[in-house]
mmCIF file of C-alpha atoms in Angstrom:
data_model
loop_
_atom_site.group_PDB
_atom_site.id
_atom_site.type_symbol
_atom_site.label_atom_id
_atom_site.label_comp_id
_atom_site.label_asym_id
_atom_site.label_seq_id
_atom_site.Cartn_x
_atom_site.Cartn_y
_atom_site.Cartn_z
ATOM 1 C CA UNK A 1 18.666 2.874 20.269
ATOM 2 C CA UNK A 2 18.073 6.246 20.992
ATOM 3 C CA UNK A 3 15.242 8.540 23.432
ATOM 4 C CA UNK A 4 12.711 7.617 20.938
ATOM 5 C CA UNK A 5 13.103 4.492 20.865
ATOM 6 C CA UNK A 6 11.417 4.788 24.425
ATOM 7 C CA UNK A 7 8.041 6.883 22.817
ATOM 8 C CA UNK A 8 4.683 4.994 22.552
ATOM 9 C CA UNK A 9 3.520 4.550 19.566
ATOM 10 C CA UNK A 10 -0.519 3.864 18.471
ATOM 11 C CA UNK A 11 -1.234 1.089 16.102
ATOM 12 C CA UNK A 12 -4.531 0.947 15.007
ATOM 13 C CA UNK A 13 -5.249 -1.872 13.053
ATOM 14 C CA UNK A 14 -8.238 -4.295 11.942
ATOM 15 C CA UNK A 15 -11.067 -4.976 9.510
ATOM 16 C CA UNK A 16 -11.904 -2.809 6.091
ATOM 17 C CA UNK A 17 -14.740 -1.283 6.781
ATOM 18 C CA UNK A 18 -14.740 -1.585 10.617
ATOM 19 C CA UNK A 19 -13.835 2.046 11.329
ATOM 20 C CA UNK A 20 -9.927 2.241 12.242
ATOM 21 C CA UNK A 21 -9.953 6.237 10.670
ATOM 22 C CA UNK A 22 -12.587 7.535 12.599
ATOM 23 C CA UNK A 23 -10.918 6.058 15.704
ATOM 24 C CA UNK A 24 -7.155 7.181 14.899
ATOM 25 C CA UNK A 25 -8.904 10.730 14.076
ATOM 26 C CA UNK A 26 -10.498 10.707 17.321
ATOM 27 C CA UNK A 27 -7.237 9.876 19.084
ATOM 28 C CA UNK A 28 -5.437 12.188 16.948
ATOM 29 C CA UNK A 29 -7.741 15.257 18.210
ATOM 30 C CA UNK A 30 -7.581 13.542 21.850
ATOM 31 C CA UNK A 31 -3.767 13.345 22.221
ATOM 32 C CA UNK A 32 -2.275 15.798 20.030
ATOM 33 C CA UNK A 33 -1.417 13.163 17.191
ATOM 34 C CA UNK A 34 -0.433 12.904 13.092
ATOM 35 C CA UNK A 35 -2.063 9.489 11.312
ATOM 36 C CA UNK A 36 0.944 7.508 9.668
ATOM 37 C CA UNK A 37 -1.108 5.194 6.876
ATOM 38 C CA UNK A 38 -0.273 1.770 7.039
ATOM 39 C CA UNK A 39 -3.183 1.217 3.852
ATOM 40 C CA UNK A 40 -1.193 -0.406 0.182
ATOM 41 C CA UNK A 41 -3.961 1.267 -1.648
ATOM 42 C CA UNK A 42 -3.659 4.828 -0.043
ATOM 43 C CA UNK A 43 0.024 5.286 -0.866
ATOM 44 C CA UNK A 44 -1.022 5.956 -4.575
ATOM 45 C CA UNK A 45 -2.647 9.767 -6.037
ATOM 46 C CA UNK A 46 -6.022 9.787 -7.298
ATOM 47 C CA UNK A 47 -7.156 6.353 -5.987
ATOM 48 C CA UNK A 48 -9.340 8.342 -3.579
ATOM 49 C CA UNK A 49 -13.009 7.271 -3.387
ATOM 50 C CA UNK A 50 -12.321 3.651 -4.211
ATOM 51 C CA UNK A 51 -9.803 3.160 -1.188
ATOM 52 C CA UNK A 52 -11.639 5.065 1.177
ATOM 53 C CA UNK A 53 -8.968 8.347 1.561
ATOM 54 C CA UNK A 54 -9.207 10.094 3.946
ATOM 55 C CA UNK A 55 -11.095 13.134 2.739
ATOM 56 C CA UNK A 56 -9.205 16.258 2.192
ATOM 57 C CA UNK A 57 -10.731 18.289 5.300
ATOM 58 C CA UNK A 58 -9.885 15.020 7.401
ATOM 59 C CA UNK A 59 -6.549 15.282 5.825
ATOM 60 C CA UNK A 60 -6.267 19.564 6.881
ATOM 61 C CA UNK A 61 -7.788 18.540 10.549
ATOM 62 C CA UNK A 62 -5.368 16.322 10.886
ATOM 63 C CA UNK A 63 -2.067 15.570 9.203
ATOM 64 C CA UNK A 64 -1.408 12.390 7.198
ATOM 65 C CA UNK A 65 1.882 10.878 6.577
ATOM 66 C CA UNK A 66 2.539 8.090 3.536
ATOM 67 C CA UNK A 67 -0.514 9.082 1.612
ATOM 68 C CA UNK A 68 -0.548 9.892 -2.504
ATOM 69 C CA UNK A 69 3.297 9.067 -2.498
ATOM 70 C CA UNK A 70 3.183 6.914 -5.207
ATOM 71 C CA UNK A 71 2.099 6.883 -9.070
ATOM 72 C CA UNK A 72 -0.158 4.357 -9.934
ATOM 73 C CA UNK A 73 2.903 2.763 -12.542
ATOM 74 C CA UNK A 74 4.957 2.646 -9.644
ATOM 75 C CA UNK A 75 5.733 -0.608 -6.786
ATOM 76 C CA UNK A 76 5.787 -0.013 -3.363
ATOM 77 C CA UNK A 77 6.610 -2.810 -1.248
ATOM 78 C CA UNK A 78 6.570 -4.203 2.474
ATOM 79 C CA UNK A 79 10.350 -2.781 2.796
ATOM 80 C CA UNK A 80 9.778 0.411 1.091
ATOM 81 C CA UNK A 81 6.766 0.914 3.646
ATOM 82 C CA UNK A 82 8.391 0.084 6.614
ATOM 83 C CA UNK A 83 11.187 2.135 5.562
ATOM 84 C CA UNK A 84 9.142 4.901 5.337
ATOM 85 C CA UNK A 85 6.656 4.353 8.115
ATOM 86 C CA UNK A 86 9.821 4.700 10.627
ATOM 87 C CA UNK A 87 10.968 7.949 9.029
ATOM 88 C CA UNK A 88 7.513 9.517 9.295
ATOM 89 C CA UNK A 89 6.907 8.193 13.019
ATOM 90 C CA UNK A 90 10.596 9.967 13.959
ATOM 91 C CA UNK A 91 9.806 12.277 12.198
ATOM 92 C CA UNK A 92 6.041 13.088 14.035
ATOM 93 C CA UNK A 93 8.362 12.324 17.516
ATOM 94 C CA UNK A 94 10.621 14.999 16.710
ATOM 95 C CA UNK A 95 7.922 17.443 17.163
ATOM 96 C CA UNK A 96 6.940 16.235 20.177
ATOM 97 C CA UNK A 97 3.657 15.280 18.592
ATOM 98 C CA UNK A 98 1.904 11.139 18.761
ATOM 99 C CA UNK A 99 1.896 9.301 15.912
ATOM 100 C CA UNK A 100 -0.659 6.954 15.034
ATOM 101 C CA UNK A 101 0.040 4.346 12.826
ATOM 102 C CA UNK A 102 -3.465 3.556 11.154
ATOM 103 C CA UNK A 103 -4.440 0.912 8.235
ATOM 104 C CA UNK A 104 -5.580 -2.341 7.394
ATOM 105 C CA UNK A 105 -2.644 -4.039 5.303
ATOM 106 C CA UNK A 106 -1.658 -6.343 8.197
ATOM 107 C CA UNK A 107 1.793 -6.850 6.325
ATOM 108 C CA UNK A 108 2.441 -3.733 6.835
ATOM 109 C CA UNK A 109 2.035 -3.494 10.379
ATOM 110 C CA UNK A 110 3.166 -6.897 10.968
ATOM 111 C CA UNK A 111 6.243 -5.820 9.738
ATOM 112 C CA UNK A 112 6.113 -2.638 11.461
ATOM 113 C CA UNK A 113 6.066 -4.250 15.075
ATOM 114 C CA UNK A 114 7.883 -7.315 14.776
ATOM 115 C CA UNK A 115 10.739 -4.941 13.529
ATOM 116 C CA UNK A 116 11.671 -6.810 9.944
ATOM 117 C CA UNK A 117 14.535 -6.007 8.734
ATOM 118 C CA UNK A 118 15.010 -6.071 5.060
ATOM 119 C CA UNK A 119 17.999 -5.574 2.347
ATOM 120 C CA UNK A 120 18.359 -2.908 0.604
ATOM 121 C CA UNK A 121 15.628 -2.545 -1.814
ATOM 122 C CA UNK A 122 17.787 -1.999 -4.798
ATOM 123 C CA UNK A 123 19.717 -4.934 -6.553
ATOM 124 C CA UNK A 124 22.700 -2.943 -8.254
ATOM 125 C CA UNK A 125 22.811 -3.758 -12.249
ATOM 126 C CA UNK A 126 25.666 -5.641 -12.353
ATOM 127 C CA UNK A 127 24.404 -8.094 -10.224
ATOM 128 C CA UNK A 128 21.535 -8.195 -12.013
ATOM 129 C CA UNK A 129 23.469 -8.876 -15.371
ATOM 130 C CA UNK A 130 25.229 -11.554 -13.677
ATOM 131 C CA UNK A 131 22.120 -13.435 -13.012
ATOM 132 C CA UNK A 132 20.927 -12.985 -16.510
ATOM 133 C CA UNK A 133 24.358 -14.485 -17.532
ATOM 134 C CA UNK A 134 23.911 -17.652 -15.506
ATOM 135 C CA UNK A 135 20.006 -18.248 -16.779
ATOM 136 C CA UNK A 136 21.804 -18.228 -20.121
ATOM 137 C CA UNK A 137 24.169 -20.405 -19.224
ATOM 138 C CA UNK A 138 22.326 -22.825 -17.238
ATOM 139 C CA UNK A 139 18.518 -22.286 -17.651
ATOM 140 C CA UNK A 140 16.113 -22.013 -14.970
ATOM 141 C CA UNK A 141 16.318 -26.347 -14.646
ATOM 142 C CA UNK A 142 19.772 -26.244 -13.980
ATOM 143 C CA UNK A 143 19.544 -22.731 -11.422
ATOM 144 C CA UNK A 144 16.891 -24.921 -10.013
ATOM 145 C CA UNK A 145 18.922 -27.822 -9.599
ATOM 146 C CA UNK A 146 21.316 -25.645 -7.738
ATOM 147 C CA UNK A 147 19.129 -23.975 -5.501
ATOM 148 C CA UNK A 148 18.271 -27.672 -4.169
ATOM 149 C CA UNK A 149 21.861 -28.148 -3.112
ATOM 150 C CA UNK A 150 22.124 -24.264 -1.395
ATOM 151 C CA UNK A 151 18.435 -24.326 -0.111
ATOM 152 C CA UNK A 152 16.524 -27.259 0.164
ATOM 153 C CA UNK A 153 14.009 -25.298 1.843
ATOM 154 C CA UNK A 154 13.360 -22.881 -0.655
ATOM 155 C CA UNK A 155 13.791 -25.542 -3.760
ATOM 156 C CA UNK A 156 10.980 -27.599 -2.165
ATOM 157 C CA UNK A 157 8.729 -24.697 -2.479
ATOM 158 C CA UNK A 158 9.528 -23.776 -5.880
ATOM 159 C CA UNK A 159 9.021 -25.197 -9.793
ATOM 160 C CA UNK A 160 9.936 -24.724 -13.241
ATOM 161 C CA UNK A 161 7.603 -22.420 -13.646
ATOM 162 C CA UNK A 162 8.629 -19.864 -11.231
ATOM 163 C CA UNK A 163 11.334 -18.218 -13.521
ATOM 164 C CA UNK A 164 10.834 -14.755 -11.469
ATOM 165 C CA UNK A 165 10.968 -16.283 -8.072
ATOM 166 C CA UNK A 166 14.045 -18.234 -9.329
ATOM 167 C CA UNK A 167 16.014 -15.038 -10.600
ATOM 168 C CA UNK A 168 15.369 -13.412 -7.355
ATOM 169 C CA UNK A 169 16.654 -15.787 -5.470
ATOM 170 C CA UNK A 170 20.104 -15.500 -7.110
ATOM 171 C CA UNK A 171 19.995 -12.019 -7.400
ATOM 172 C CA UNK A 172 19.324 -12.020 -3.520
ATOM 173 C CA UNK A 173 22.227 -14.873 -2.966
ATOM 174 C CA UNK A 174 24.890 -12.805 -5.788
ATOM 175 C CA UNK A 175 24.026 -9.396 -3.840
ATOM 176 C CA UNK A 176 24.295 -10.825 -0.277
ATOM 177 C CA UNK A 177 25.907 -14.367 0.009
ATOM 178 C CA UNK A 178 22.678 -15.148 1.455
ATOM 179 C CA UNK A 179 20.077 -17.988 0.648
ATOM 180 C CA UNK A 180 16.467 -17.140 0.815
ATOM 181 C CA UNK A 181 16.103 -18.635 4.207
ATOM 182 C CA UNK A 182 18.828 -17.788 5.687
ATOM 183 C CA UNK A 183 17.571 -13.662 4.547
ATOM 184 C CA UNK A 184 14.320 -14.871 5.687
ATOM 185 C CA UNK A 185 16.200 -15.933 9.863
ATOM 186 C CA UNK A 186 18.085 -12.599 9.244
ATOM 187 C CA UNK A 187 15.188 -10.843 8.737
ATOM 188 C CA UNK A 188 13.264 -11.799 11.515
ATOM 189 C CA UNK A 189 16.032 -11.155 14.101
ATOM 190 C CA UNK A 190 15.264 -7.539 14.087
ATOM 191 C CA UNK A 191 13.641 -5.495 16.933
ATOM 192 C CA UNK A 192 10.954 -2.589 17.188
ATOM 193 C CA UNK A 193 12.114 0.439 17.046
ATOM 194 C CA UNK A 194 9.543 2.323 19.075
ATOM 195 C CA UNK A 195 7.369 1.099 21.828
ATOM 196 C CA UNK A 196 4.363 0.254 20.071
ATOM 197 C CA UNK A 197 0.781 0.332 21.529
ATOM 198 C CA UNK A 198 -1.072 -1.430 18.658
ATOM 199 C CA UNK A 199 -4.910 -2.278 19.300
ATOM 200 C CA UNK A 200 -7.285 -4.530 16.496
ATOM 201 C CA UNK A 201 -10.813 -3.037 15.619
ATOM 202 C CA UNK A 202 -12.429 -6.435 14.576
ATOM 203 C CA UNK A 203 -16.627 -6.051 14.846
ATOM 204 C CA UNK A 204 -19.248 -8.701 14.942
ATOM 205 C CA UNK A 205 -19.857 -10.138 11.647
ATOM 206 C CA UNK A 206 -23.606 -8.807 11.141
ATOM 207 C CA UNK A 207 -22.294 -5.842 12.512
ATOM 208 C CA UNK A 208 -19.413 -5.534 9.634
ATOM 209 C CA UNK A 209 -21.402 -6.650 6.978
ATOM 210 C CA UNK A 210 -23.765 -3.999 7.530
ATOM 211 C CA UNK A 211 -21.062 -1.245 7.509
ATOM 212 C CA UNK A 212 -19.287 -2.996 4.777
ATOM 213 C CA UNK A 213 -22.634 -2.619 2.614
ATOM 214 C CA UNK A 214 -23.276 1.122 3.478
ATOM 215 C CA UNK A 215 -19.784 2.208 3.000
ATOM 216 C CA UNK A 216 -19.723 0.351 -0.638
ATOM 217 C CA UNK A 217 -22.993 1.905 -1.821
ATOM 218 C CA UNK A 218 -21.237 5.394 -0.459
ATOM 219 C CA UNK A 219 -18.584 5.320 -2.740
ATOM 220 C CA UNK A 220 -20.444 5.041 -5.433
ATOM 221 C CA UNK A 221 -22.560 7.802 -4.862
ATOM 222 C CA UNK A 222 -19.709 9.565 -4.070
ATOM 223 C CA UNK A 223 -18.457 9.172 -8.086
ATOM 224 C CA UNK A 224 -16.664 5.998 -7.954
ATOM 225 C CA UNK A 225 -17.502 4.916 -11.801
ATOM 226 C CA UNK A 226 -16.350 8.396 -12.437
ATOM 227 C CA UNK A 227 -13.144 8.397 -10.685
ATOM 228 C CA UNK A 228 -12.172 5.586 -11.962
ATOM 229 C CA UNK A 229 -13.380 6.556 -15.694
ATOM 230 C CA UNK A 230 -11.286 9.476 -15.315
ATOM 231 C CA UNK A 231 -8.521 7.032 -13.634
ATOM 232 C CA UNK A 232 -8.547 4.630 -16.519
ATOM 233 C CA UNK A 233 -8.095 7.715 -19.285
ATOM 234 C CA UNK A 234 -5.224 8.782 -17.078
ATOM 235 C CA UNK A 235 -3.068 5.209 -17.172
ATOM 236 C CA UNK A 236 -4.757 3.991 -20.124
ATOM 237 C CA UNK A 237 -3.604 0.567 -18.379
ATOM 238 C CA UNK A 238 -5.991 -1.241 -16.037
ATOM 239 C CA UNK A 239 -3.450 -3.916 -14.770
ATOM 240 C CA UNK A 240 -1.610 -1.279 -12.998
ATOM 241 C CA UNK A 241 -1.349 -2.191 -9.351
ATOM 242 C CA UNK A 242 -3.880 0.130 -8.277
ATOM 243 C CA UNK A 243 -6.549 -1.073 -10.693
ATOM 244 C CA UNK A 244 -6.674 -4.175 -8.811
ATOM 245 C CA UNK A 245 -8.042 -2.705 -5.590
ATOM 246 C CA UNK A 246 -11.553 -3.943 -4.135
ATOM 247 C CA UNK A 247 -12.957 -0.678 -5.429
ATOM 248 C CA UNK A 248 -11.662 -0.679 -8.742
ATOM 249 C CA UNK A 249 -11.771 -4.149 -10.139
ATOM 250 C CA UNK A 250 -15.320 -4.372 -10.696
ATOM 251 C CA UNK A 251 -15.388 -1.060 -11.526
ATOM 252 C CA UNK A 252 -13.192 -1.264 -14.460
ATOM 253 C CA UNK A 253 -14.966 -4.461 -15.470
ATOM 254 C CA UNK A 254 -18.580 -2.341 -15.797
ATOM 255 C CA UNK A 255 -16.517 0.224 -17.686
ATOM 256 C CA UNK A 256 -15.886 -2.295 -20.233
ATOM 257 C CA UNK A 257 -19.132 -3.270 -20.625
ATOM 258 C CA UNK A 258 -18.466 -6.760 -19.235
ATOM 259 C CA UNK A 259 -21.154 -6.717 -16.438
ATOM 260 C CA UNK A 260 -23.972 -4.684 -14.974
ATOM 261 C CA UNK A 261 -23.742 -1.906 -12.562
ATOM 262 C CA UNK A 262 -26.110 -4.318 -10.163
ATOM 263 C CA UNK A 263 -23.470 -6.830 -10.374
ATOM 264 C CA UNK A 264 -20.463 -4.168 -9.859
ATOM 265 C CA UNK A 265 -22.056 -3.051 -6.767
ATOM 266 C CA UNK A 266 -23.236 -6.799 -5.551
ATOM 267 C CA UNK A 267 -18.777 -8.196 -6.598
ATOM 268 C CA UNK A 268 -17.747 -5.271 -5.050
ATOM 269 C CA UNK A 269 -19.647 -5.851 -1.538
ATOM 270 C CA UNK A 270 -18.709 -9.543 -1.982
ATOM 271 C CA UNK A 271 -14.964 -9.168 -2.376
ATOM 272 C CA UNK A 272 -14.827 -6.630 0.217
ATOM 273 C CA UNK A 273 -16.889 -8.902 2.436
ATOM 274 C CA UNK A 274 -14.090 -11.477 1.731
ATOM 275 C CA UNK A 275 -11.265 -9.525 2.537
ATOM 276 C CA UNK A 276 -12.440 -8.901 5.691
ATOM 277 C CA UNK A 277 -12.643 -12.780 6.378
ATOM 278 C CA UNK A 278 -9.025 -13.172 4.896
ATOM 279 C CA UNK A 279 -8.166 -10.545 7.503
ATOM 280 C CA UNK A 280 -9.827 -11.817 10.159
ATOM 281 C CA UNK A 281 -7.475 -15.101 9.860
ATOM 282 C CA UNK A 282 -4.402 -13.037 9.555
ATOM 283 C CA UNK A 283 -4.897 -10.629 13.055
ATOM 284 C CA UNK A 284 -5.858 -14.454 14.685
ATOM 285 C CA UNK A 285 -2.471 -15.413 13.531
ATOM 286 C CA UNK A 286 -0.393 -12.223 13.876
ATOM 287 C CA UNK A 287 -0.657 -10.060 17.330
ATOM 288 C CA UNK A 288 -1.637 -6.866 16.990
ATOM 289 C CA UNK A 289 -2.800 -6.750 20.474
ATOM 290 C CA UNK A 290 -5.893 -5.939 22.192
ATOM 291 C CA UNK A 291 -9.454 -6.894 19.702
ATOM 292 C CA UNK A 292 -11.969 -4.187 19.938
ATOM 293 C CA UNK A 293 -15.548 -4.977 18.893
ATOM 294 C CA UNK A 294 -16.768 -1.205 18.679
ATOM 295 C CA UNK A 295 -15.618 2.157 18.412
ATOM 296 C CA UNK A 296 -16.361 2.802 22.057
ATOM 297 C CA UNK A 297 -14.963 -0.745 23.176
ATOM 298 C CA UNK A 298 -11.533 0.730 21.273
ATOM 299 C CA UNK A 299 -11.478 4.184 22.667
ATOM 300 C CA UNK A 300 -11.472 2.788 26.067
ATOM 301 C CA UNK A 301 -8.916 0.166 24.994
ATOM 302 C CA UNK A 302 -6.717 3.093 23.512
ATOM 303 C CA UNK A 303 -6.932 5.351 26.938
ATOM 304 C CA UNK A 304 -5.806 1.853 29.003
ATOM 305 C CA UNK A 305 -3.030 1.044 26.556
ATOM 306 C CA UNK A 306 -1.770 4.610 25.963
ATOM 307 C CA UNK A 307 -0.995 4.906 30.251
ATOM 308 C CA UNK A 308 1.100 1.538 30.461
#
């Protein structure tokens, strides 16, 4: 551990729609402070209206780390993000500036304050090769059959059917001498690396709904169909990652003539609607501190937390 290790560092989490950006660019402006996304759909260029970006003047106000850092072709995972979340936060630290970690992807910040550690993202070839050599060898029934005897934990959640989840494994055990769960009790004996202050934004459901509605009817005035028209001529592929975003989906699906704009807008405001609920169960089962029912209820949160 080093001196920053000892910094305080803002987490501001919560519900889509339930307005975590305006508060992180009100503490930013407050306290000095650079927003570090912690939003999957943000980290990729051009997905802008459909993810809710923050806008480019929000984005010269106030800098933004881990935003439009990816190509829509490309992965980006829980590791990658956590690897780069702590660079940018150091980074921020270094010039004696706050940084305020700011999205809705609760395995991101999950991750992020329970201090996961993970393996090195990259399995090298040969270990790759290797795996392919025992599938041919023994098939996915009898790598199955073996993963019964190393991991009965893992096996039981597993079938024939889960040929990918089955070549990771052994990639994972070739690479590390590690079995799933035993990666998984590694994993989770890391530590935070900064002294986080996270808070949860989580409004009253009539209250949500309401913002969840005006926010999805803004985007499409703002020239959703058209950014992701112009989107879908770019990557000619709509099952790229990005493509399956709340915004998009529905969007792509009126593009192709499959259903009516009413029942874009009406899918989009549902799905959204139940992403919120799926998040809701995730914050009750994950702490991310503090839950704020308002803006103001937050900001007065924030100013408690940030002089503890």
């Amino acid at each position: 551990m080093d001196a920053l290790s000892d910094c305080r560092v803002p987490v501001i989490a919560g519900l889509t729609a339930s307005g975590k950006s305006a508060l992180a660019m009100d503490m930013a402006d407050r306290f000095g402070g650079e927003i570090i996304n912690a939003d999957a759909m943000q980290v990729y260029r051009g997905f802008d209206i459909g993810t809710a970006k923050p806008t480019q003047k929000e984005q010269s106000d106030v800098p933004h780390h881990l935003i439009d850092i990816r190509d829509a072709r490309e992965t980006y995972s829980v590791a990658h993000y956590v690897k780069d979340a702590v660079a940018a936060i150091r980074a921020v630290l270094e010039k004696d500036r706050i940084p305020i970690v700011c999205g809705g992807t609760g395995q991101y910040t999950t991750a992020l304050l329970n201090g996961t550690r993970f393996w090195p993202l990259q399995i090298p070839a040969s270990i790759e090769q290797e795996v392919d050599h025992m599938i041919a060898e023994y098939g996915f029934t009898g790598l199955l059959e073996h993963i019964k005897s190393l991991d009965p934990a893992t096996a039981a959640k597993l079938s024939i059917r889960d040929e990918k989840r089955i070549r990771r494994f052994f990639q994972v055990f070739n690479a590390t001498g590690m079995t799933r769960t035993e990666m998984n009790d590694w994993s989770n004996q890391g530590k935070p690396q900064f002294q986080y202050r996270p808070l949860c934004l989580v409004p009253e459901q009539h209250v949500l709904t309401a913002q969840i509605e005006a926010r999805t009817r803004a985007m499409y005035s703002a020239g959703l169909v058209a950014e992701t028209k112009g989107l879908l001529e770019q990557f000619g592929d709509p099952a790229l990652i990005p493509f399956s975003g709340i915004g998009y989906r529905h969007t792509v699906s009126y593009l192709q003539g499959q259903i009516s704009d009413r029942d874009m807008l009406d899918l989009t405001i549902r799905d959204t609607r139940r992403l919120a609920k799926r998040q809701r169960t995730w914050y009750r089962h994950h702490d991310h501190g503090p839950m704020a029912g308002s803006l103001n209820e937050a900001k007065s949160a924030y100013l408690s937390l940030m002089e503890t």
